[in-house]
Short mmCIF file of C-alpha atoms in Angstrom, two decimals:
data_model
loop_
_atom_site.label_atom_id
_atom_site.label_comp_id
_atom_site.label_asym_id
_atom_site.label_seq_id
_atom_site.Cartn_x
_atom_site.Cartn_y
_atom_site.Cartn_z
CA UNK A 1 77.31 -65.26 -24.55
CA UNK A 2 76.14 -65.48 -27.89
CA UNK A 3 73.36 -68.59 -27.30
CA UNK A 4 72.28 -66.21 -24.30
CA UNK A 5 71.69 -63.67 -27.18
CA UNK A 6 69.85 -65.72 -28.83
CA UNK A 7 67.89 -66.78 -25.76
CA UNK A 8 66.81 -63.73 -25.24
CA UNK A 9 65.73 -62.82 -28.19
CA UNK A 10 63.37 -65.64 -28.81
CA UNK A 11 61.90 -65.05 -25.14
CA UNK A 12 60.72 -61.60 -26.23
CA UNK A 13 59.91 -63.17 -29.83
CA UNK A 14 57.57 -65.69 -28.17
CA UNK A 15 56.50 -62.99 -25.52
CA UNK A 16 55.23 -60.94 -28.84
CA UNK A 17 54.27 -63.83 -30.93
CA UNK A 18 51.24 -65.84 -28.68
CA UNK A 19 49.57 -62.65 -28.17
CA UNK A 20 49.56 -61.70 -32.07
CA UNK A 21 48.21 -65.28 -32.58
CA UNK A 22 45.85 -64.92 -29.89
CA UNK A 23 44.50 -62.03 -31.24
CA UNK A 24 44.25 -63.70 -35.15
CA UNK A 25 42.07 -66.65 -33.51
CA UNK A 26 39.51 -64.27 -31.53
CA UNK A 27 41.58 -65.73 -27.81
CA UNK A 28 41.67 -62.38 -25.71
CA UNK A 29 42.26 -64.71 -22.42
CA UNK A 30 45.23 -65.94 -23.88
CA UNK A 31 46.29 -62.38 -24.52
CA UNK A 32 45.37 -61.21 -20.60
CA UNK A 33 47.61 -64.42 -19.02
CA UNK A 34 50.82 -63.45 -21.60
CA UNK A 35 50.29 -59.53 -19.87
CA UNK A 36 49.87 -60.73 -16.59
CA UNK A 37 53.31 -62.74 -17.25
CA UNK A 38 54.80 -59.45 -18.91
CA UNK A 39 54.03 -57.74 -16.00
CA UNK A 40 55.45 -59.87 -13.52
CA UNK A 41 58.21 -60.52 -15.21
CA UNK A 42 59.10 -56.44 -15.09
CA UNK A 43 58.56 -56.96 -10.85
CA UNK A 44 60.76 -59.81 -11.37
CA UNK A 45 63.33 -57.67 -13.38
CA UNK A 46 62.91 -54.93 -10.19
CA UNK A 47 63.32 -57.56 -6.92
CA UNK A 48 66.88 -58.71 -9.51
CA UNK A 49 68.17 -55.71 -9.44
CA UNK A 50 68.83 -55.88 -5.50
CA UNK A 51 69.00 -59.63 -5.51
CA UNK A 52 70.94 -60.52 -8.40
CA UNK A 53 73.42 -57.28 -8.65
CA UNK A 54 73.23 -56.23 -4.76
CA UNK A 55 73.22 -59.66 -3.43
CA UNK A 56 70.26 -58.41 -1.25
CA UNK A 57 67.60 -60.99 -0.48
CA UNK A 58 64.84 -58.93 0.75
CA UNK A 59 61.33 -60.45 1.70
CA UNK A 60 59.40 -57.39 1.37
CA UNK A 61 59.63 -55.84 -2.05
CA UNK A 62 55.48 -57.19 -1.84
CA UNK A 63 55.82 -53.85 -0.02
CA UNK A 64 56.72 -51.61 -3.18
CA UNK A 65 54.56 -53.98 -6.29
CA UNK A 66 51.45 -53.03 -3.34
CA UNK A 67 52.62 -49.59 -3.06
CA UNK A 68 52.36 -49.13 -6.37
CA UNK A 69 49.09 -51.07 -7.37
CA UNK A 70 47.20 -48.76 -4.34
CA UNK A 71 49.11 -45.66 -6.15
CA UNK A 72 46.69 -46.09 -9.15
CA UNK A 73 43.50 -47.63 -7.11
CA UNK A 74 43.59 -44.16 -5.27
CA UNK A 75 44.39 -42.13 -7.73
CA UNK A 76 41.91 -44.09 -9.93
CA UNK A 77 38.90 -44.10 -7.63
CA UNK A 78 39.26 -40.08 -6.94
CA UNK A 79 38.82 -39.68 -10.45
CA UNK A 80 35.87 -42.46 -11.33
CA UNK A 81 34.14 -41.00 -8.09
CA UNK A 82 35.09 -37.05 -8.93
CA UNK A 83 36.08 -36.98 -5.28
CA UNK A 84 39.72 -34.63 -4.44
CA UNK A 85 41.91 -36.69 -3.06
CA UNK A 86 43.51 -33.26 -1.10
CA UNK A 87 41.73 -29.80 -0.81
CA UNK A 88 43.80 -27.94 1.51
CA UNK A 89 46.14 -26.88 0.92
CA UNK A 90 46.23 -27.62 -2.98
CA UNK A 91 43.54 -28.91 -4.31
CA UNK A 92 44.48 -32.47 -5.41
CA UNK A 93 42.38 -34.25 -8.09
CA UNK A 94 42.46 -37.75 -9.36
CA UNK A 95 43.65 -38.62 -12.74
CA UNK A 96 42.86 -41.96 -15.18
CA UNK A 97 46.12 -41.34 -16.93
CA UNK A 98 48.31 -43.82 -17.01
CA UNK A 99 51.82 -41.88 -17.60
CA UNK A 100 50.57 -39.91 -14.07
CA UNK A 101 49.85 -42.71 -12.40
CA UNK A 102 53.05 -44.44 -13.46
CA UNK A 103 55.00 -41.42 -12.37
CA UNK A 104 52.87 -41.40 -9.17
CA UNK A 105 53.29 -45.71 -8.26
CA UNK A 106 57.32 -45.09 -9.44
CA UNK A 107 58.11 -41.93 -6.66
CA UNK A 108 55.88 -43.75 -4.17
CA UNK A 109 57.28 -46.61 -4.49
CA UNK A 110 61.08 -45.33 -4.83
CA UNK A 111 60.27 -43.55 -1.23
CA UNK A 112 59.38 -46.33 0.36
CA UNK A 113 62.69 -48.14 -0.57
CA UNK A 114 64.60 -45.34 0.45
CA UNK A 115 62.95 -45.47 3.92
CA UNK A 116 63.10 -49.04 3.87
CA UNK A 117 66.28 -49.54 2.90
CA UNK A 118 67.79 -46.67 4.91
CA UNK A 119 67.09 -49.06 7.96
CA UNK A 120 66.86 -52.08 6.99
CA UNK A 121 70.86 -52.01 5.18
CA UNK A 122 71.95 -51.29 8.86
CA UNK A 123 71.68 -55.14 9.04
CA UNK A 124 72.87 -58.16 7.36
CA UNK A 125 72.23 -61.61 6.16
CA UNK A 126 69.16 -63.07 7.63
CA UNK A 127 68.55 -60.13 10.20
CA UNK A 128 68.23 -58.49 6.41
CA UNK A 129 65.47 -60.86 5.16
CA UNK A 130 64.00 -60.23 8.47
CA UNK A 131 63.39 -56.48 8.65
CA UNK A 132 62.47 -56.47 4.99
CA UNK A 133 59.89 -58.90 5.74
CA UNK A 134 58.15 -57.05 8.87
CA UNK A 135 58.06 -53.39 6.57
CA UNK A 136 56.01 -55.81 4.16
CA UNK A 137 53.68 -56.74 6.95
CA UNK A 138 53.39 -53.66 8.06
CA UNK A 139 52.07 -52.05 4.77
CA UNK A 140 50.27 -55.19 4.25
CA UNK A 141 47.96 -54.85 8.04
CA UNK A 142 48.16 -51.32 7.22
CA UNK A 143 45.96 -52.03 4.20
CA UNK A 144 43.33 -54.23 5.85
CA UNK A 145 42.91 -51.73 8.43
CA UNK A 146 41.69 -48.89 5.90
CA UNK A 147 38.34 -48.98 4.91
CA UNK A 148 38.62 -45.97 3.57
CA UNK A 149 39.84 -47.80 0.02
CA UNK A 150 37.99 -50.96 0.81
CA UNK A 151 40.45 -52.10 3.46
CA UNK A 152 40.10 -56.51 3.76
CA UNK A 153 37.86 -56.12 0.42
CA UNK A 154 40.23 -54.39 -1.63
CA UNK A 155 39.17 -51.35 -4.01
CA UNK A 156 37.83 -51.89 -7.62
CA UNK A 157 38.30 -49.95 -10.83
CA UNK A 158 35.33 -49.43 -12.86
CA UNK A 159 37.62 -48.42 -16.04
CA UNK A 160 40.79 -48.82 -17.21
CA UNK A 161 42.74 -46.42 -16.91
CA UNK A 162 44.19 -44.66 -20.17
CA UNK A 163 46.73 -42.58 -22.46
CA UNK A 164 46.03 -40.71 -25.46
CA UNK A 165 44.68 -42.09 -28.58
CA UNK A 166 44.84 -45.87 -27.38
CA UNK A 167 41.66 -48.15 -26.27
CA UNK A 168 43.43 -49.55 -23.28
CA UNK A 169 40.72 -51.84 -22.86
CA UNK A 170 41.73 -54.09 -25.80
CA UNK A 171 43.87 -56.45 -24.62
CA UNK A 172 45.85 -56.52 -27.55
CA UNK A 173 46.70 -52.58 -26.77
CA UNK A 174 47.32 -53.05 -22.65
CA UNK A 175 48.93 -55.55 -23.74
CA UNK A 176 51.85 -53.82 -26.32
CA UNK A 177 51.79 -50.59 -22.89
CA UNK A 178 53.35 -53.37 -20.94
CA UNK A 179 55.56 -55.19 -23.24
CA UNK A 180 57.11 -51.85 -24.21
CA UNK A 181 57.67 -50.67 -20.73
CA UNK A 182 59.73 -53.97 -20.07
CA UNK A 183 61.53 -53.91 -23.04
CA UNK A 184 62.37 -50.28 -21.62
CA UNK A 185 62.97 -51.50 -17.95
CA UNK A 186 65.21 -54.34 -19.63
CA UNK A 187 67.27 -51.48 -21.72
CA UNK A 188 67.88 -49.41 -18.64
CA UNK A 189 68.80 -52.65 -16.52
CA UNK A 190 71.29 -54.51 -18.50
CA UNK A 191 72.84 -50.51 -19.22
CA UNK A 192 72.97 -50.19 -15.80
CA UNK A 193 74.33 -53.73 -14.97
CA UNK A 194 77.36 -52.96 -17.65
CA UNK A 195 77.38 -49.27 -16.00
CA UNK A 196 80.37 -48.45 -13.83
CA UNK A 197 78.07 -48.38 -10.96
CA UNK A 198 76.66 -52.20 -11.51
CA UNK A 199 80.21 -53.54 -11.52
CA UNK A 200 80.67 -51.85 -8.41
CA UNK A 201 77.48 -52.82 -6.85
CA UNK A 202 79.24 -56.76 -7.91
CA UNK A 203 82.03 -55.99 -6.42
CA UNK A 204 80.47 -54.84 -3.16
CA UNK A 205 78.60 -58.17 -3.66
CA UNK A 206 81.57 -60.04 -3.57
CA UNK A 207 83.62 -58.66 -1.29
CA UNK A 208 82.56 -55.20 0.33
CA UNK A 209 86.28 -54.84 2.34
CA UNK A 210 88.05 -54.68 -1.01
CA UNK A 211 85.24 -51.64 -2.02
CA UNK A 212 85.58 -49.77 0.96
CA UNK A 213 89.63 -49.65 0.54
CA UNK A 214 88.97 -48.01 -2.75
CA UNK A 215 87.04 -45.03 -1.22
CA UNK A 216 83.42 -46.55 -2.19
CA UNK A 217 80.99 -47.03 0.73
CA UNK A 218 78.77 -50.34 0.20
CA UNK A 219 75.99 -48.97 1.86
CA UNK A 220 75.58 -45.84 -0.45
CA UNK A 221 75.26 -48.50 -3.63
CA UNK A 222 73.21 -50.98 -1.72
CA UNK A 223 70.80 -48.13 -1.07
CA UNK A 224 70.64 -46.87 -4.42
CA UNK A 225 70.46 -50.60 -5.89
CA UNK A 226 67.33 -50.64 -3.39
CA UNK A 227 65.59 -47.97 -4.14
CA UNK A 228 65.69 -48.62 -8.30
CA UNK A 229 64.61 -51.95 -7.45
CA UNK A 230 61.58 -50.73 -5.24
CA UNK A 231 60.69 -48.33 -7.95
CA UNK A 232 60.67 -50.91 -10.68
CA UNK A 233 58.53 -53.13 -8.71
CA UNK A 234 56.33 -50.18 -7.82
CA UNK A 235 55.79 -50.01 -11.81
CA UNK A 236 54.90 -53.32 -12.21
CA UNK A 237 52.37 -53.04 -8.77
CA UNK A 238 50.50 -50.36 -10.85
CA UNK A 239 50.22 -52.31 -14.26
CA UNK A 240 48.96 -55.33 -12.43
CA UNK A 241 46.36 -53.39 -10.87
CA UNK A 242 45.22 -51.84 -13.73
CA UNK A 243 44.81 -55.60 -15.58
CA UNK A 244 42.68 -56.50 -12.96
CA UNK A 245 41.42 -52.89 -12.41
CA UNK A 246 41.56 -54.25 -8.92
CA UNK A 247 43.83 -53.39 -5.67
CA UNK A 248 43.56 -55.59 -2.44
CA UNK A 249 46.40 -56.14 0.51
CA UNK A 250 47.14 -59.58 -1.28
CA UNK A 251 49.59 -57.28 -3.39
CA UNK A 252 51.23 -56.54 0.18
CA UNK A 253 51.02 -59.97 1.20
CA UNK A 254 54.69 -62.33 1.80
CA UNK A 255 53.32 -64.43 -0.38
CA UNK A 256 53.39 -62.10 -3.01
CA UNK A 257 57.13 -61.12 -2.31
CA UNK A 258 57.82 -65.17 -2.29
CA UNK A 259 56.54 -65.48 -6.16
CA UNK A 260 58.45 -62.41 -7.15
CA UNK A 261 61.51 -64.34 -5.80
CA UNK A 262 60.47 -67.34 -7.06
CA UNK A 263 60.72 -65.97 -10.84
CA UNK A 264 64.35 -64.49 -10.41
CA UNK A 265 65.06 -67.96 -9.02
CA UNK A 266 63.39 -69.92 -11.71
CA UNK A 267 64.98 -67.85 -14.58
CA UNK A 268 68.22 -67.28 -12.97
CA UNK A 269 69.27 -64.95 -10.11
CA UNK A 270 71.75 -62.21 -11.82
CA UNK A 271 70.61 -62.65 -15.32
CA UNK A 272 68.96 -60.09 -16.84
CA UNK A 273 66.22 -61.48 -19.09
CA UNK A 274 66.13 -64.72 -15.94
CA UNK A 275 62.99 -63.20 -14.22
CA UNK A 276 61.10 -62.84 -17.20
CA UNK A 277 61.48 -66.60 -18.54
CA UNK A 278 60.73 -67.19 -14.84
CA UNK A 279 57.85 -65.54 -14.53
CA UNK A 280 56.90 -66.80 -18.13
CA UNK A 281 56.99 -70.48 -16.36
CA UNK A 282 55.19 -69.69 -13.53
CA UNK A 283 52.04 -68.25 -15.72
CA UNK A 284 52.23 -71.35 -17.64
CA UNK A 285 52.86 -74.01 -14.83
CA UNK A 286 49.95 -71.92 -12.75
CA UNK A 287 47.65 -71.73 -15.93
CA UNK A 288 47.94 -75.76 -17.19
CA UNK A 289 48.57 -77.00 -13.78
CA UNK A 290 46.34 -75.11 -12.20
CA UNK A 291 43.66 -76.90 -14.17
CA UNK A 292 44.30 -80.24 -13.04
CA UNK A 293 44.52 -79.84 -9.40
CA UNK A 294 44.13 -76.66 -6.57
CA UNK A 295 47.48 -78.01 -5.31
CA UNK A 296 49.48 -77.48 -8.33
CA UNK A 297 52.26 -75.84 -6.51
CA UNK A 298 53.10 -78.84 -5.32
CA UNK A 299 54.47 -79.51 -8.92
CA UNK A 300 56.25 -75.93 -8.53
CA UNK A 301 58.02 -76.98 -5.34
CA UNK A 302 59.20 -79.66 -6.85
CA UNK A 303 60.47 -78.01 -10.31
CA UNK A 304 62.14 -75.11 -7.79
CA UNK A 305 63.73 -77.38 -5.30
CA UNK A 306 65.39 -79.27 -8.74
CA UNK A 307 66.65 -76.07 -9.90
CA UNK A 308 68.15 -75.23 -6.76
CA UNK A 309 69.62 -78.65 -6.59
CA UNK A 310 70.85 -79.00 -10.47
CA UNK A 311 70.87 -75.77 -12.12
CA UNK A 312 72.21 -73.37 -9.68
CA UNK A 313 71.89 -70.21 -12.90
CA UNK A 314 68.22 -71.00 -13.12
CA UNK A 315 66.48 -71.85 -16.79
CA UNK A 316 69.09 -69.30 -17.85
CA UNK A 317 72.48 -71.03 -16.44
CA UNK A 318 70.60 -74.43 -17.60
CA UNK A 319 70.30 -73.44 -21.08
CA UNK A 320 72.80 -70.62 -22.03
CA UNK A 321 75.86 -71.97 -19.40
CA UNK A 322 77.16 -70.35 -16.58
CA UNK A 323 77.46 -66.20 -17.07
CA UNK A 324 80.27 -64.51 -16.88
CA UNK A 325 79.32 -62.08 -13.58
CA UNK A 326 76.01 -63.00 -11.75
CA UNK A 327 75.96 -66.97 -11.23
#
């Protein structure tokens, strides 16, 4: 327990530290591919929520990091183009601010899971992977089919978007928005991992007959495990967006809901802190091997397939041992 202390501590340390340096030696690229990882990473900490605590391998939470990168193009392009996005009833404007738009990608996004997961619970194992996949296509040809928000093309952001008193468009800034929010989403995470509620979402894991003889329905914390999952992913949909200050249907894509999986894997499936050393790695595998060959993930299936193979708790249960709950 104590070297997985430590662990984490000098994965946020070095999280904090390369962007600092970065920013000494004038390398504001540098500073954009550690936010792109801090971002991910939060997704990462979102899908682990259902897959690590729940058990719940879903193949559509590319559904919910879309939901809520489209969540701040709209609101974003209503308000660059000074167009209502509703008149009648209410009139509807669109906002720039990030807290808004947060709140906005968070309830969207926690909807969808609800809706989602309302159905798709009703089956198991791979029927499970299944139906989460198909909702993810469906938002994803959903998205190509409105041109409305640039449909195929996607929908660009002329500005960042912002909050008071900060130049978001420094990366140095963006980047200290995001690292806060995951050190937030990591608080609220591990609290609600070592929350009455997370050791009975393990138990259900484990063995769901032994939970319902104790008066606690499975589905009921499946559902809720779902939904805070979609919602943190939702987050992390509207962040990425906003780096790029760009939204296409990629973010809705299966492949898209593969590398979100692939992180948890990577780091370690259960693990708190797992999906953001996985993520971490797959920046830098995708940034250094990236730039000796367009098949670089190649290398990645090959680093992946060992983990699975040798190290079953993921960089995590490699370096730290087995934990005590979640291997």
């Amino acid at each position: 327990m104590r070297r997985e202390v430590m662990l984490n501590a000098a994965l946020l340390l070095g999280l904090l530290a390369i962007p600092l340096w970065a920013w000494m030696v004038d390398e504001p690229f540098t500073i954009t591919l550690v936010t792109r990882a801090v971002i991910l990473a939060i997704a990462g900490v979102g899908l682990n929520v259902a897959l690590g605590l729940g058990g719940l391998v879903s193949l559509g939470h590319a559904a919910f990091f879309g939901l809520g990168g489209y969540a701040m193009g709209i609101l974003a392009y209503h308000a660059q183009t000074y167009i209502p996005l509703i008149e009648m009833p209410v009139l509807i404007e669109g906002t720039k601010s990030m807290p808004v738009i947060w709140l906005v990608a968070i309830l969207v996004s926690a909807l969808a899971a609800l809706a989602i997961g309302a159905l798709s619970l009703r089956t198991t194992g791979v029927y499970f992977i299944m139906i989460t996949l198909a909702f993810g296509q469906m938002f994803y040809y959903f998205a190509i089919s409105w041109p409305a928000y640039g449909g195929e093309d996607g929908l660009s952001i002329y500005v960042r978007n912002g909050m008071a008193g900060l130049n978001t468009m420094d990366p140095l800034t963006f980047f200290a928005i995001c690292y806060a929010l995951l050190l937030l989403v990591l608080f609220i995470v591990s609290r609600l991992a070592a929350s009455p509620f997370g050791l009975m979402l393990g138990a259900a894991r484990q063995n769901p007959a032994r939970v319902e003889a104790v008066g606690q329905g499975p589905y009921r914390l499946y559902l809720t495990a779902f939904v805070i999952s979609g919602a943190i992913t939702g987050l992390a949909g509207a962040l990425f967006a906003d780096l790029n200050r760009f939204v296409s249907p990629v973010m809705l894509s299966w492949q898209t809901s593969g590398e979100i999986m692939v992180f948890v894997i990577l780091g370690g499936v259960g693990r708190v802190f797992g999906p953001v050393a996985g993520a971490a790695l797959f920046i830098a595998l995708e940034h250094w091997l990236g730039g000796l060959s367009e098949y670089w993930h190649i290398y990645l299936g090959a680093i992946l397939l060992g983990v699975v193979l040798f190290a079953r708790g993921g960089i995590y249960g490699l370096i730290a041992g087995r934990g005590v709950a979640h291997d």
